[in-house]
Coordinates of C-alpha atoms in Angstrom, one line a residue:
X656 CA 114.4 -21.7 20.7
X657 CA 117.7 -21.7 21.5
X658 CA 120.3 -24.5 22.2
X659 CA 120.1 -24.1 26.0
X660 CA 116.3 -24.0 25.8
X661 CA 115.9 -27.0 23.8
X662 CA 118.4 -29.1 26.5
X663 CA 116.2 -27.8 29.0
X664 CA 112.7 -28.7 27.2
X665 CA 114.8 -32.4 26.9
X666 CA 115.3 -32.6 30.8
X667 CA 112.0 -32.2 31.5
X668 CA 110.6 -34.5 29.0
X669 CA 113.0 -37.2 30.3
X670 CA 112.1 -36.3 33.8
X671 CA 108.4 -36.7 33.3
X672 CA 108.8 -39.6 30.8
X673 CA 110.9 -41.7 33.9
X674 CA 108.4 -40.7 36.7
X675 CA 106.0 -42.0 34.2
X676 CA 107.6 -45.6 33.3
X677 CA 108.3 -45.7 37.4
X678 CA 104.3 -45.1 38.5
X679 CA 103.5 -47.7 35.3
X680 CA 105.9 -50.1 37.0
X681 CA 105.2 -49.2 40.3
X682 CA 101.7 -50.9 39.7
X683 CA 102.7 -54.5 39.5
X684 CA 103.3 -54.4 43.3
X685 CA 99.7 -54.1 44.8
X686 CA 98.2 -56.5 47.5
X687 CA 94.5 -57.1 47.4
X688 CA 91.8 -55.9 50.0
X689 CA 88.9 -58.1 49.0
X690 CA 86.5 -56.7 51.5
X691 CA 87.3 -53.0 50.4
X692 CA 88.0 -53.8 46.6
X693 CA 90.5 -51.1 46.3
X694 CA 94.1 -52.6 46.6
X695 CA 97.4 -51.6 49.1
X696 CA 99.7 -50.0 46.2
X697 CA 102.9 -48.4 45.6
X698 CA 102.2 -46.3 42.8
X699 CA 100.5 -44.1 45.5
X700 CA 104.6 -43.3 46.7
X701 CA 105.9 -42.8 43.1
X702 CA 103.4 -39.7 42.8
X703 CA 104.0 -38.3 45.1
X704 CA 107.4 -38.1 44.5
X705 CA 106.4 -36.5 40.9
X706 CA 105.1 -33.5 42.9
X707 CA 108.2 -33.1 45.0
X708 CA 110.5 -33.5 42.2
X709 CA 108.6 -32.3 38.9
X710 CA 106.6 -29.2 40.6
X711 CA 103.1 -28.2 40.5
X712 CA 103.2 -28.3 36.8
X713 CA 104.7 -31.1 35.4
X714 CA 104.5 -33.5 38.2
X715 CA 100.5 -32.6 37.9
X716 CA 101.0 -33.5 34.3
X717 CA 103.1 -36.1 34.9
X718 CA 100.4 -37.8 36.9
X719 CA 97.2 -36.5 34.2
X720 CA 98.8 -38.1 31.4
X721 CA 99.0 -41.1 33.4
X722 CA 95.2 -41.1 34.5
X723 CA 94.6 -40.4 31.1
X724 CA 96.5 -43.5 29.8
X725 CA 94.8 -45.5 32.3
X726 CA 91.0 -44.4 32.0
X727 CA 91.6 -44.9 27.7
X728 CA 91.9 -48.2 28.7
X729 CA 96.3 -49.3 28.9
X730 CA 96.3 -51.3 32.0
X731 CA 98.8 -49.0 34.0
X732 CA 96.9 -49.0 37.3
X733 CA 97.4 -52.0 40.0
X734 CA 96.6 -55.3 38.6
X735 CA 96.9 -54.6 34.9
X736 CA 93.4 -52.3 35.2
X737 CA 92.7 -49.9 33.0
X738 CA 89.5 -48.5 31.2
X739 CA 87.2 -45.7 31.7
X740 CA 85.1 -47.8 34.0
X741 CA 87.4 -46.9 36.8
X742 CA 85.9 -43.6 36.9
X743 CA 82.7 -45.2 38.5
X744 CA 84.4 -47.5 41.0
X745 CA 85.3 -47.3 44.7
X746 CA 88.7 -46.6 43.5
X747 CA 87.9 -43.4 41.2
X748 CA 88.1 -41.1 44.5
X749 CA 91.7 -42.4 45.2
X750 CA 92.6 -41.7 41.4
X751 CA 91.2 -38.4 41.6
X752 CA 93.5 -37.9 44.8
X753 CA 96.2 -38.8 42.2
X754 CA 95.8 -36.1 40.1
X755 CA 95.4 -33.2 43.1
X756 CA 98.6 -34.7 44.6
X757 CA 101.6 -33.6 43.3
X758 CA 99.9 -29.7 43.1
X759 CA 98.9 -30.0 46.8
X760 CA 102.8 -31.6 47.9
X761 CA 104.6 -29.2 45.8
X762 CA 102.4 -26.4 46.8
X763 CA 103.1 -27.3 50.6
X764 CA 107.1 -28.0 49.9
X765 CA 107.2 -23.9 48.4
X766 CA 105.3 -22.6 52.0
X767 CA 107.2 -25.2 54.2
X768 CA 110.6 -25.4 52.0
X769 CA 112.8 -27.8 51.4
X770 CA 115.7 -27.9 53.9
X771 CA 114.7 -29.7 56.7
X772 CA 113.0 -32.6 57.0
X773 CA 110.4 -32.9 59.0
X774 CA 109.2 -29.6 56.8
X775 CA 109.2 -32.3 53.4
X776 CA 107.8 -35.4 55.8
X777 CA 104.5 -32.9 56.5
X778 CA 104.3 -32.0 53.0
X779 CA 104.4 -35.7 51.8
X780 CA 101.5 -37.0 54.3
X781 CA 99.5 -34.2 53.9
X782 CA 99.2 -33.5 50.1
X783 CA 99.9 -37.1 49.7
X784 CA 99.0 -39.7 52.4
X785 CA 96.2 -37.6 53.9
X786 CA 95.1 -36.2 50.5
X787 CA 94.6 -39.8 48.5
X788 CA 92.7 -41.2 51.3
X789 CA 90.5 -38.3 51.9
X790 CA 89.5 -38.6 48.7
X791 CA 89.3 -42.1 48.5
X792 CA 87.1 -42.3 51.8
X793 CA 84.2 -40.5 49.3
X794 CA 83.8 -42.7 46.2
X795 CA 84.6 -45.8 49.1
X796 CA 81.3 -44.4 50.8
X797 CA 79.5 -43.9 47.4
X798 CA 79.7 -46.8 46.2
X799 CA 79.0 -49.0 49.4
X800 CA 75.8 -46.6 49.6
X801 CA 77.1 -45.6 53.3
X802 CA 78.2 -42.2 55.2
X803 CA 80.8 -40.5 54.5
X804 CA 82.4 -41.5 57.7
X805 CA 82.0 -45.1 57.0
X806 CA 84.2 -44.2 53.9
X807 CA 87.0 -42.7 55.9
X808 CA 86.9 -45.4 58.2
X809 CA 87.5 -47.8 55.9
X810 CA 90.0 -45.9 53.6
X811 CA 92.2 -45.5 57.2
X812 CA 93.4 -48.6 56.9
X813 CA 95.4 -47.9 54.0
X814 CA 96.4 -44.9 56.2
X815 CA 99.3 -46.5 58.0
X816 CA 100.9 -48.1 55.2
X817 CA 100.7 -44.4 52.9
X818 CA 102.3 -42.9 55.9
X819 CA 105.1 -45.3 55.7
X820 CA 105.4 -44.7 52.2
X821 CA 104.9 -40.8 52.4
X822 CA 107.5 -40.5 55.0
X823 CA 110.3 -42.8 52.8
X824 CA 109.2 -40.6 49.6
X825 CA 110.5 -37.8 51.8
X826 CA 113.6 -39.6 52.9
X827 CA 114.3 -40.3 49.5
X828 CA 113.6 -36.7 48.5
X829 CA 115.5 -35.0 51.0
X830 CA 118.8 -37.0 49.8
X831 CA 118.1 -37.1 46.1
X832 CA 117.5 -33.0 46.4
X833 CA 120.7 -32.6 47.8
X834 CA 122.1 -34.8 45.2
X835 CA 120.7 -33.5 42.4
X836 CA 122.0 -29.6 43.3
X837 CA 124.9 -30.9 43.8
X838 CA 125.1 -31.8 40.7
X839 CA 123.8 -28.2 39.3
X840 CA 126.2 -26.6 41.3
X841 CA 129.1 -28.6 39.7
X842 CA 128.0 -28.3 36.2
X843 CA 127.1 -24.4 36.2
X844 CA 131.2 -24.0 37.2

């Protein structure tokens, strides 16, 4: 491995290892929905933001190592919950829409690209808002023993609140992107 190599093996680590402390923090900040028993959260926003800014492949692992954290039992997930008891809750759908998010978003962002915005703002609620719920709406309707779409109605009224969020991720993409190569373009001289 050589010197270069190793600095860029360092920047990713760091890059995964601050998305990571972000989602962790990013779950104090949850409002309850007692009737539902699945919370409003922001940690939802922050990974989505790992797939537009980590890729496919680490912002997927990124978000795994996290799950993986959670369902050993470290209370990373909204309220201080952890434990692999989450996997059988009406919540498990919306963690497995976790995991396929950042792989969907940054698969989207490669066909759509990156320059304009409303290009990043589909990717976002579509791999990310869209996405989370969608799966949400199944475990929502397993585990209230109902249809399927009685599960998507009631995950839609997270919907307008993860649309907010997916199109400030993008906001905040787009100008950190632009930022960030910047950046690139200034050290590489």
């Amino acid at each position: 491995m050589t010197k270069n190599d190793s600095k860029i093996a360092t920047n990713k680590i760091t890059k995964i290892a601050i998305f990571l402390v972000l989602i962790i923090i990013s779950g104090m900040i949850a409002i309850p929905v007692p009737a539902i028993g699945v919370p409003f959260v922001l940690q939802n926003m922050l990974i989505m933001m790992a797939g537009g800014f980590l890729g496919k492949k680490y912002g997927t692992l990124t978000v795994g190592i996290f799950l993986l954290a959670s369902l050993l039992g470290l209370p990373f997930l909204s309220r201080g919950r952890g434990g692999v008891g989450l996997s059988f809750s009406p919540g498990s759908g919306f963690l497995l829409g976790f995991l396929l998010c950042p792989l969907t978003i940054s698969l989207l962002l490669e066909k759509l690209g990156t320059r304009n915005l409303w290009c990043i703002i589909i990717a976002y609620i579509i791999g990310g808002a869209v996405l989370i719920d969608l799966m949400g709406s199944i475990s929502l309707a397993y585990y209230s023993h109902t249809s399927w779409l009685t599960g998507i109605a009631m995950a839609s009224i997270y919907l307008p609140i993860d649309l907010v969020k997916a199109v400030l991720a993008s906001v905040i993409h787009q100008r950190l992107k632009k930022e960030t190569y910047l950046e690139e373009m200034h050290d590489s001289l």
